[in-house]
Short mmCIF file of C-alpha atoms in Angstrom, two decimals:
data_model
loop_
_atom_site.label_atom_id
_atom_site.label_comp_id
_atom_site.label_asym_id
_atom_site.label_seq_id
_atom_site.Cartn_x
_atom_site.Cartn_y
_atom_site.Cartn_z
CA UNK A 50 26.19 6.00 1.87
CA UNK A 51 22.72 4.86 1.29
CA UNK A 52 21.73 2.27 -0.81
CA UNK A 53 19.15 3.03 -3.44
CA UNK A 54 17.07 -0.33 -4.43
CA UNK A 55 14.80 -0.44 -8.17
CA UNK A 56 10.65 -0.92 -6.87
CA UNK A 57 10.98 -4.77 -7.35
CA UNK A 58 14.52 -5.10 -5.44
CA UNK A 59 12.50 -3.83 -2.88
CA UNK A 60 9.10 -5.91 -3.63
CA UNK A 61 11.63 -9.11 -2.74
CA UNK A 62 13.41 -8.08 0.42
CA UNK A 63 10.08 -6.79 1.84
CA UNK A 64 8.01 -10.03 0.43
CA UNK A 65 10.50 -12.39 1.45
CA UNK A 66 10.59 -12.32 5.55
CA UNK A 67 6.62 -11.59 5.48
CA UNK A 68 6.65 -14.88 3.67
CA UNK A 69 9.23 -16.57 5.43
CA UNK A 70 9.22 -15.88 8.89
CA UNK A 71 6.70 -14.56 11.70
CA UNK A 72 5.52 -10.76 11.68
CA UNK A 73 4.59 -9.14 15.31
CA UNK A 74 1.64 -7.77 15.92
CA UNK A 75 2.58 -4.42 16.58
CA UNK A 76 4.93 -4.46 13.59
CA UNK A 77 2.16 -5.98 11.07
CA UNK A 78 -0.70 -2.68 12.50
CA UNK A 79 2.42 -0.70 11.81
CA UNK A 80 3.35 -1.49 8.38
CA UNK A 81 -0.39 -1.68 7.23
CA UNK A 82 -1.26 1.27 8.52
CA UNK A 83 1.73 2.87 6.39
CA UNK A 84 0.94 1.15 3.55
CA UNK A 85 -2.30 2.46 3.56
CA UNK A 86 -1.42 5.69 4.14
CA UNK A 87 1.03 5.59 1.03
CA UNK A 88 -1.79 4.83 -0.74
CA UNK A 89 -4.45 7.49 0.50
CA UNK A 90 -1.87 10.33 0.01
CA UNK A 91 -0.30 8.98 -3.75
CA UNK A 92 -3.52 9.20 -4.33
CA UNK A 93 -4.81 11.92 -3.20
CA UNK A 94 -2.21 13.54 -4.92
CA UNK A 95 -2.83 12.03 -8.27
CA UNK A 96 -6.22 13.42 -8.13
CA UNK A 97 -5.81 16.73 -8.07
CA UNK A 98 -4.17 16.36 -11.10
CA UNK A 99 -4.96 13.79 -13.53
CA UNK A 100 -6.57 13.94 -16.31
CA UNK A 101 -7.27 9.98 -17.09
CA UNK A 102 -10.68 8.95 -16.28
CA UNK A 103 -8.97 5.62 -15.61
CA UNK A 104 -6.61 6.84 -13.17
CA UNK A 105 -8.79 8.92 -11.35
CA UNK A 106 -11.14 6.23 -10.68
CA UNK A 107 -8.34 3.44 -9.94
CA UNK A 108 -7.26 6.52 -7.28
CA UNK A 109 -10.51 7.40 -5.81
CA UNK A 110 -11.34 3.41 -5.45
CA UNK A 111 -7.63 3.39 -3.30
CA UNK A 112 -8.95 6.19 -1.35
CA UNK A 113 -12.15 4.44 -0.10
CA UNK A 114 -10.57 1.30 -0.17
CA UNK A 115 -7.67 1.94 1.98
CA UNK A 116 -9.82 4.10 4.34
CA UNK A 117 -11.76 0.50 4.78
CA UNK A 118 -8.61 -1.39 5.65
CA UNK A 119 -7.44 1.08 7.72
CA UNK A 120 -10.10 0.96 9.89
CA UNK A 121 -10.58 -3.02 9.70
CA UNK A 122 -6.78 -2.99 11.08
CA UNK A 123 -7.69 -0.69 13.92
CA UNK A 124 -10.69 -2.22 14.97
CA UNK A 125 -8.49 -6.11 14.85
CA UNK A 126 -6.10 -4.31 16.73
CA UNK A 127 -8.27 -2.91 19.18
CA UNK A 128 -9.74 -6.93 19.62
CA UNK A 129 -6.32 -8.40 20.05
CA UNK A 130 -4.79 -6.01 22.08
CA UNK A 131 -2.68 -3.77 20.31
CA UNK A 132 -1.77 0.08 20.30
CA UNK A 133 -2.60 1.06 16.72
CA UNK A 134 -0.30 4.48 16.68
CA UNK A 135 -1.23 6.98 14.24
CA UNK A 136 0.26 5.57 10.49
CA UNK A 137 3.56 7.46 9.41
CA UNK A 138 5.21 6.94 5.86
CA UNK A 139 8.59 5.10 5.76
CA UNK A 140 10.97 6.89 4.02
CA UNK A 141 10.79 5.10 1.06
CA UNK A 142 6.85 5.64 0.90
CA UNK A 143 7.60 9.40 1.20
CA UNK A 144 10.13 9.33 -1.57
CA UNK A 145 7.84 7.95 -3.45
CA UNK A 146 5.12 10.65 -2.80
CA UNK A 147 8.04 12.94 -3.63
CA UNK A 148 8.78 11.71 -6.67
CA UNK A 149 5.13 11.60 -7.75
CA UNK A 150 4.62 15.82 -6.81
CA UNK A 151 7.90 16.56 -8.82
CA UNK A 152 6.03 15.03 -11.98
CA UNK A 153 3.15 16.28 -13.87
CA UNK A 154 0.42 15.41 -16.26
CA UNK A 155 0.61 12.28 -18.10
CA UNK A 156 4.30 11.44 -16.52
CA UNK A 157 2.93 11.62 -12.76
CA UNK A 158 -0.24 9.38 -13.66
CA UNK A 159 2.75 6.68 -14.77
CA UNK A 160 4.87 7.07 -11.80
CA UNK A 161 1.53 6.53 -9.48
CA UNK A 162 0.79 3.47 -11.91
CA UNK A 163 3.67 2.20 -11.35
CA UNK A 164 4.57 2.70 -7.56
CA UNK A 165 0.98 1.22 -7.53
CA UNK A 166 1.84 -1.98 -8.62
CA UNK A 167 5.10 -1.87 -6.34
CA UNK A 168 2.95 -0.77 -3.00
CA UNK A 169 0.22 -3.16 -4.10
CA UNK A 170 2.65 -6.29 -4.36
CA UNK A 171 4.68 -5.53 -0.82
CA UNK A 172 0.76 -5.15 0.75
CA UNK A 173 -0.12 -8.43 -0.32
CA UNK A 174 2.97 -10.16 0.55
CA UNK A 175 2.65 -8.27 4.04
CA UNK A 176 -1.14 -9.52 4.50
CA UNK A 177 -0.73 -13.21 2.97
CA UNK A 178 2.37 -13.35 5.08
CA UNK A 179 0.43 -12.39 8.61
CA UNK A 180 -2.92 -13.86 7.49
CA UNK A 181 -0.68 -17.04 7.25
CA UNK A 182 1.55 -16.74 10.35
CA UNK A 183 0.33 -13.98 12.50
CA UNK A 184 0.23 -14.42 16.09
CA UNK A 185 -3.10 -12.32 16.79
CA UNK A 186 -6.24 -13.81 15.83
CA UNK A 187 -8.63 -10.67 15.12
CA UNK A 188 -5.62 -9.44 13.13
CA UNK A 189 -4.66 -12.53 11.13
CA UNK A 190 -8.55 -12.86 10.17
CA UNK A 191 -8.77 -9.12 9.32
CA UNK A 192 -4.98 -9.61 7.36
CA UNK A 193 -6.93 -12.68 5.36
CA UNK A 194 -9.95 -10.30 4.56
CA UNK A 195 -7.61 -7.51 2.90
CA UNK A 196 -5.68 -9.65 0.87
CA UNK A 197 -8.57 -10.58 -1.84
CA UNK A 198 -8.70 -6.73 -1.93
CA UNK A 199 -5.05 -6.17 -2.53
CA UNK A 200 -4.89 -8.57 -5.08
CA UNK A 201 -7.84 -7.06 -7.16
CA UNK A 202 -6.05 -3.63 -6.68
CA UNK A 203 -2.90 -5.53 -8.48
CA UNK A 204 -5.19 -7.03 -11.17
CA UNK A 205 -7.01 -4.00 -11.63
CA UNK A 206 -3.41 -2.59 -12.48
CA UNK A 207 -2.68 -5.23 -14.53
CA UNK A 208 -5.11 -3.77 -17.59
CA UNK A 209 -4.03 -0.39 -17.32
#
């Protein structure tokens, strides 16, 4: 039987090792690229049907955004040496996107709000934690040049 874990349960198993102990390479491109990927497709999603000026912009900012990051990873990755495979959701991240396209109107714009602030927090732990320990230079210099971004994304949620 599978063990379900509330957003923040999560937030502190994930946070924890990036913190706490060395991330590969190949397992850092990996998880970024998922991450952003969760965020490009929540947010795609939210966009075709909100109706909250607010949340539309916060969404099309994590659109452009997240494009950027993605393709800062790739091109670190590409410097240091590693395969950068095409991004695939984890299967909480597509959960997540599941939950969001069995909701509608103003309920879906507060599930994306807040899987936002649950995506946002495990991004920044994963990017502090590599910028900090990483073992590939080009990546830990690109992972220190996202995490500034992440954390406006989080304070940006903070005030709505």
């Amino acid at each position: 039987m599978m063990m379900r874990l509330k957003p923040m349960a999560a937030v502190a198993l994930i946070a924890a090792p990036a913190m706490a102990q060395q991330v590969t390479a190949d397992a850092y491109v990996a998880t970024a690229g998922a991450s952003d990927l969760y965020e490009k497709t929540s947010s795609q999603l939210v966009l075709g049907s909100t109706r909250n000026a607010k949340v539309r912009s916060f969404a099309q900012g994590m659109i452009r955004d997240h494009n950027k990051s993605t393709a800062m990873v790739k091109a670190a990755a590409a410097k240091a040496g590693v395969a950068a495979k095409p991004p695939v959701l984890t299967p909480e991240q597509s959960d997540m996107v599941a939950q969001l396209r069995a909701q509608q109107g103003t309920a879906r714009d507060q599930a994306y709000l807040a899987q936002q602030r649950t995506a946002h927090e495990q991004a920044l732990a994963l990017h502090q934690g590599y910028a900090a320990n990483g073992s590939a230079a080009p990546l830990k210099t690109t992972a220190g040049q996202i995490a500034p971004v992440v954390q406006h994304h989080i304070d940006m949620l903070k005030g709505m």
